[in-house]
């Protein structure tokens, strides 16, 4: 939030008084700092400069077209979970070869759209989805690039509603079943198996869950390579937290150092899906006070947002 500063009693976004923006555009409105978004993205991206990597912004974090265009202008890719998000990303100018399609409920129409767009890969969540994608790719006379989302059964230590890496969660393929499903995938002639995917949750403020998940993925990677499976990409998802109150999340450089150290000398391209860490502290909601209301027990401020 470095670009949101008070000068006296007036809040500024970059060098512009927020009051002037509100007077010109009306309220309520969401106000984002382009400089902050650029700083967050470039800080995150540069932290991984020592290894091959692709940063694919998690569009669900904020799918505003102006924000997407801003990120894509820096070379960022996209992690999408619906045809609508894919449409917005393409409309905003994303490079399709930096797009990964995640999500447990992909439809036939969405799969066809993503194949036609030439995305980097589908993150497959189940064997049934995998077989359907194979059939669709066959009808389109092509091969669909895929990774399998592996559920490592790791507690990310976050809120239960945003935990995605435990065995009771709906996401991914249980790690103990993953090798068998990979073998099946390699036998499907309209799929091209190129990656491993994992996402363990959101708003994670400790590095240990990320390191534990990576350890599981590296073990699977080595087993696949023993079987001559040419895996090129390791998608470690997103989930790095931000400060709301008293949280002390890791700096992106510490996060990168932990992951790069865990990779060892493996020849692999990392895919990273940051969302909240790029966008969460880059904007404010601007509202106008309409009324203040005093009661015997409390004072209320009524706003237009």
Coordinates of C-alpha atoms in Angstrom, one line a residue:
X1 CA 0.0 0.0 0.0
X2 CA 3.0 2.3 -0.4
X3 CA 1.2 4.4 -3.0
X4 CA -1.7 5.2 -0.7
X5 CA -0.4 7.8 1.7
X6 CA -1.9 10.5 3.9
X7 CA -0.7 14.1 3.4
X8 CA -2.0 16.0 6.3
X9 CA -5.6 14.7 6.7
X10 CA -6.0 13.9 3.0
X11 CA -5.5 10.4 1.4
X12 CA -3.6 10.3 -1.8
X13 CA -3.4 7.5 -4.4
X14 CA 0.1 7.9 -6.0
X15 CA 0.1 11.7 -6.4
X16 CA -3.6 12.3 -6.8
X17 CA -6.0 13.2 -3.9
X18 CA -8.6 10.5 -3.5
X19 CA -11.2 13.2 -2.8
X20 CA -10.7 14.6 -6.3
X21 CA -11.2 11.2 -7.9
X22 CA -14.4 10.7 -5.9
X23 CA -15.7 14.1 -6.9
X24 CA -15.0 13.4 -10.6
X25 CA -16.3 9.8 -10.7
X26 CA -18.8 9.6 -7.9
X27 CA -19.0 7.0 -5.1
X28 CA -18.8 4.2 -4.3
X29 CA -15.8 3.1 -6.4
X30 CA -12.8 0.8 -6.2
X31 CA -9.6 2.6 -6.7
X32 CA -6.4 0.7 -7.6
X33 CA -2.8 2.0 -7.9
X34 CA -1.1 0.9 -11.1
X35 CA 2.3 1.6 -9.5
X36 CA 1.5 -0.8 -6.6
X37 CA 0.3 -3.5 -8.9
X38 CA 3.5 -3.2 -11.0
X39 CA 5.7 -3.2 -7.9
X40 CA 3.9 -6.3 -6.5
X41 CA 4.1 -8.2 -9.8
X42 CA 7.8 -7.4 -10.6
X43 CA 8.9 -8.1 -7.0
X44 CA 7.2 -11.5 -7.2
X45 CA 8.4 -12.3 -10.7
X46 CA 12.0 -11.2 -10.1
X47 CA 12.2 -13.3 -7.0
X48 CA 12.2 -16.4 -9.3
X49 CA 14.7 -15.1 -11.8
X50 CA 17.2 -17.9 -11.1
X51 CA 14.9 -20.6 -12.4
X52 CA 12.6 -21.1 -15.5
X53 CA 9.2 -19.9 -14.5
X54 CA 5.8 -18.5 -15.6
X55 CA 3.7 -16.2 -13.3
X56 CA 0.0 -16.8 -14.1
X57 CA -2.1 -14.4 -12.2
X58 CA -5.2 -16.0 -10.5
X59 CA -7.9 -14.1 -12.3
X60 CA -10.5 -14.9 -9.6
X61 CA -8.6 -12.5 -7.3
X62 CA -9.8 -9.5 -9.5
X63 CA -11.0 -9.9 -13.1
X64 CA -11.4 -6.2 -13.9
X65 CA -10.3 -5.7 -17.5
X66 CA -8.1 -2.7 -16.8
X67 CA -6.3 -4.6 -14.1
X68 CA -5.9 -7.6 -16.4
X69 CA -4.5 -5.5 -19.2
X70 CA -2.1 -3.9 -16.8
X71 CA -0.7 -7.2 -15.6
X72 CA -0.5 -8.7 -19.1
X73 CA 1.4 -5.7 -20.3
X74 CA 4.1 -6.7 -17.9
X75 CA 4.3 -10.2 -19.4
X76 CA 2.1 -11.9 -16.8
X77 CA 0.0 -15.0 -17.7
X78 CA -3.4 -16.1 -16.3
X79 CA -4.8 -18.9 -14.1
X80 CA -8.5 -19.2 -15.0
X81 CA -11.3 -21.4 -13.6
X82 CA -14.1 -20.7 -16.1
X83 CA -14.8 -19.9 -19.7
X84 CA -15.8 -16.4 -18.6
X85 CA -12.4 -15.8 -17.0
X86 CA -10.7 -17.2 -20.0
X87 CA -12.7 -14.9 -22.3
X88 CA -11.8 -11.9 -20.2
X89 CA -8.1 -12.8 -20.1
X90 CA -8.0 -13.3 -23.9
X91 CA -9.9 -10.0 -24.5
X92 CA -7.4 -8.2 -22.2
X93 CA -4.5 -9.5 -24.3
X94 CA -3.0 -12.4 -22.4
X95 CA -0.5 -14.7 -24.1
X96 CA -2.5 -18.0 -24.4
X97 CA 0.8 -19.9 -23.9
X98 CA 0.9 -18.5 -20.3
X99 CA -2.7 -19.6 -19.5
X100 CA -3.5 -22.5 -17.3
X101 CA -7.1 -23.7 -16.9
X102 CA -7.9 -24.9 -13.3
X103 CA -11.2 -25.7 -11.6
X104 CA -13.2 -28.8 -10.7
X105 CA -16.2 -28.1 -13.0
X106 CA -15.0 -27.5 -16.5
X107 CA -17.8 -27.9 -19.1
X108 CA -17.5 -29.2 -22.6
X109 CA -17.9 -25.7 -24.1
X110 CA -15.2 -24.4 -21.8
X111 CA -12.8 -27.2 -22.8
X112 CA -13.5 -26.5 -26.5
X113 CA -12.9 -22.8 -26.0
X114 CA -9.6 -23.4 -24.2
X115 CA -8.3 -25.8 -26.9
X116 CA -9.2 -23.4 -29.7
X117 CA -7.4 -20.6 -27.8
X118 CA -4.2 -22.7 -27.6
X119 CA -3.7 -22.5 -23.8
X120 CA -0.5 -23.8 -22.1
X121 CA -2.3 -26.6 -20.3
X122 CA -5.4 -27.8 -18.4
X123 CA -5.0 -28.6 -14.7
X124 CA -7.1 -31.8 -14.6
X125 CA -9.0 -32.5 -11.3
X126 CA -10.4 -36.0 -11.9
X127 CA -10.0 -39.1 -14.0
X128 CA -13.5 -38.5 -15.4
X129 CA -12.7 -35.0 -16.5
X130 CA -9.5 -36.3 -18.1
X131 CA -11.4 -38.9 -20.2
X132 CA -13.9 -36.2 -21.3
X133 CA -11.1 -33.9 -22.4
X134 CA -9.5 -36.7 -24.3
X135 CA -12.8 -37.3 -26.2
X136 CA -13.3 -33.6 -26.9
X137 CA -9.7 -33.2 -28.2
X138 CA -10.2 -36.3 -30.4
X139 CA -13.3 -34.8 -32.0
X140 CA -11.3 -31.6 -32.6
X141 CA -8.4 -33.7 -34.1
X142 CA -5.8 -32.4 -31.7
X143 CA -4.0 -33.3 -28.4
X144 CA -4.8 -31.3 -25.3
X145 CA -1.9 -30.4 -23.0
X146 CA -2.6 -31.4 -19.4
X147 CA -1.2 -31.6 -15.9
X148 CA -2.9 -33.5 -13.1
X149 CA -3.8 -31.6 -9.9
X150 CA -2.4 -33.7 -7.1
X151 CA -4.0 -33.4 -3.6
X152 CA -1.1 -33.9 -1.1
X153 CA -3.2 -34.1 2.0
X154 CA -1.4 -31.1 3.7
X155 CA -2.9 -28.8 6.2
X156 CA -2.1 -25.3 5.0
X157 CA -3.0 -23.8 8.4
X158 CA -5.5 -21.4 6.8
X159 CA -9.3 -20.9 7.2
X160 CA -11.2 -24.2 6.4
X161 CA -13.2 -22.5 3.7
X162 CA -10.1 -21.7 1.7
X163 CA -8.1 -24.9 2.4
X164 CA -7.8 -27.0 -0.8
X165 CA -5.0 -29.5 -0.1
X166 CA -6.6 -31.9 2.4
X167 CA -7.9 -35.3 1.5
X168 CA -11.5 -34.3 2.5
X169 CA -11.4 -31.3 0.0
X170 CA -13.0 -31.6 -3.4
X171 CA -9.9 -30.6 -5.3
X172 CA -7.5 -32.7 -7.2
X173 CA -6.5 -36.4 -7.3
X174 CA -5.3 -38.0 -4.0
X175 CA -1.6 -38.3 -4.1
X176 CA -1.7 -42.1 -3.5
X177 CA -3.8 -42.5 -6.7
X178 CA -1.8 -40.0 -8.9
X179 CA 0.7 -42.4 -10.4
X180 CA -2.1 -44.7 -11.6
X181 CA -4.0 -41.8 -13.1
X182 CA -0.9 -40.5 -14.8
X183 CA -0.3 -43.9 -16.4
X184 CA -3.9 -43.9 -17.7
X185 CA -3.4 -40.4 -19.1
X186 CA -0.3 -41.4 -21.0
X187 CA -2.4 -44.1 -22.7
X188 CA -5.0 -41.6 -24.0
X189 CA -3.9 -40.6 -27.4
X190 CA -5.5 -37.2 -27.5
X191 CA -3.8 -35.9 -24.4
X192 CA -0.3 -34.6 -24.0
X193 CA 0.9 -35.0 -20.4
X194 CA 3.3 -32.1 -19.6
X195 CA 2.8 -31.1 -16.0
X196 CA 2.1 -31.7 -12.3
X197 CA -0.2 -29.3 -10.5
X198 CA -0.9 -28.6 -6.8
X199 CA -2.7 -25.9 -4.8
X200 CA -3.1 -26.2 -1.1
X201 CA -5.1 -23.1 -0.1
X202 CA -5.3 -19.4 0.2
X203 CA -4.1 -16.7 2.6
X204 CA -1.2 -18.9 3.8
X205 CA 1.2 -17.1 6.1
X206 CA 3.8 -19.9 6.8
X207 CA 6.3 -21.4 4.4
X208 CA 6.2 -24.9 5.8
X209 CA 3.0 -26.1 4.0
X210 CA 4.4 -24.9 0.7
X211 CA 7.7 -26.8 1.3
X212 CA 5.9 -29.9 2.4
X213 CA 3.7 -29.9 -0.7
X214 CA 6.7 -29.4 -2.9
X215 CA 8.5 -32.3 -1.4
X216 CA 5.5 -34.5 -2.3
X217 CA 5.5 -33.2 -5.9
X218 CA 9.2 -33.7 -6.4
X219 CA 8.8 -37.3 -5.3
X220 CA 6.0 -37.8 -7.8
X221 CA 8.1 -36.0 -10.5
X222 CA 11.0 -38.4 -10.0
X223 CA 8.7 -41.4 -10.2
X224 CA 7.2 -40.2 -13.4
X225 CA 10.6 -39.5 -15.0
X226 CA 11.6 -43.1 -14.1
X227 CA 8.7 -44.1 -16.3
X228 CA 9.8 -41.9 -19.1
X229 CA 7.0 -39.4 -18.7
X230 CA 8.2 -36.1 -20.1
X231 CA 6.9 -33.7 -17.4
X232 CA 8.0 -30.1 -18.2
X233 CA 6.0 -28.0 -15.8
X234 CA 5.5 -28.0 -12.1
X235 CA 2.5 -25.8 -11.1
X236 CA 2.8 -25.0 -7.4
X237 CA -0.4 -22.9 -7.3
X238 CA -0.8 -19.7 -5.3
X239 CA -2.0 -19.0 -1.8
X240 CA 0.7 -16.7 -0.4
X241 CA -1.0 -14.5 2.2
X242 CA -1.0 -10.8 2.8
X243 CA -1.4 -8.6 5.9
X244 CA -4.9 -7.7 7.0
X245 CA -4.4 -7.1 10.7
X246 CA -1.4 -8.6 12.5
X247 CA -0.4 -11.3 10.0
X248 CA 3.3 -11.5 9.1
X249 CA 3.3 -13.4 5.8
X250 CA 6.6 -14.3 4.1
X251 CA 8.2 -11.9 1.7
X252 CA 8.0 -13.2 -1.9
X253 CA 11.8 -13.5 -1.9
X254 CA 11.7 -15.8 1.1
X255 CA 8.9 -17.8 -0.6
X256 CA 10.9 -18.1 -3.8
X257 CA 14.1 -19.1 -1.9
X258 CA 12.2 -21.9 -0.1
X259 CA 10.7 -23.2 -3.4
X260 CA 13.9 -22.9 -5.4
X261 CA 15.8 -24.7 -2.6
X262 CA 13.2 -27.5 -2.6
X263 CA 13.6 -28.0 -6.4
X264 CA 17.2 -28.9 -6.0
X265 CA 18.7 -29.6 -9.5
X266 CA 15.5 -30.7 -11.1
X267 CA 15.1 -29.5 -14.7
X268 CA 11.6 -28.1 -14.6
X269 CA 9.7 -24.9 -15.3
X270 CA 7.8 -23.6 -12.3
X271 CA 4.3 -22.2 -12.8
X272 CA 3.1 -19.8 -10.0
X273 CA -0.5 -18.6 -9.6
X274 CA -0.4 -15.5 -7.3
X275 CA -3.7 -13.6 -6.8
X276 CA -4.3 -12.0 -3.4
X277 CA -0.6 -11.3 -2.9
X278 CA -0.5 -9.1 -6.1
X279 CA -3.9 -7.5 -5.7
X280 CA -5.1 -7.6 -2.1
X281 CA -3.3 -4.5 -0.9
X282 CA -3.2 -2.6 -4.1
X283 CA -6.5 -0.8 -3.9
X284 CA -9.2 0.8 -1.7
X285 CA -12.9 1.0 -1.6
X286 CA -13.9 4.7 -1.7
X287 CA -17.3 5.6 -0.2
X288 CA -19.1 8.7 1.0
X289 CA -20.5 9.2 4.5
X290 CA -24.3 9.8 4.2
X291 CA -25.3 9.9 7.8
X292 CA -24.1 9.4 11.3
X293 CA -26.5 7.9 13.8
X294 CA -26.1 7.9 17.6
X295 CA -27.8 5.4 19.8
X296 CA -27.5 4.9 23.6
X297 CA -25.0 2.0 23.0
X298 CA -23.2 2.8 19.8
X299 CA -22.5 5.3 17.1
X300 CA -23.0 4.3 13.5
X301 CA -21.6 5.8 10.3
X302 CA -23.8 5.2 7.3
X303 CA -22.0 5.1 3.9
X304 CA -23.0 4.6 0.3
X305 CA -21.1 1.3 -0.2

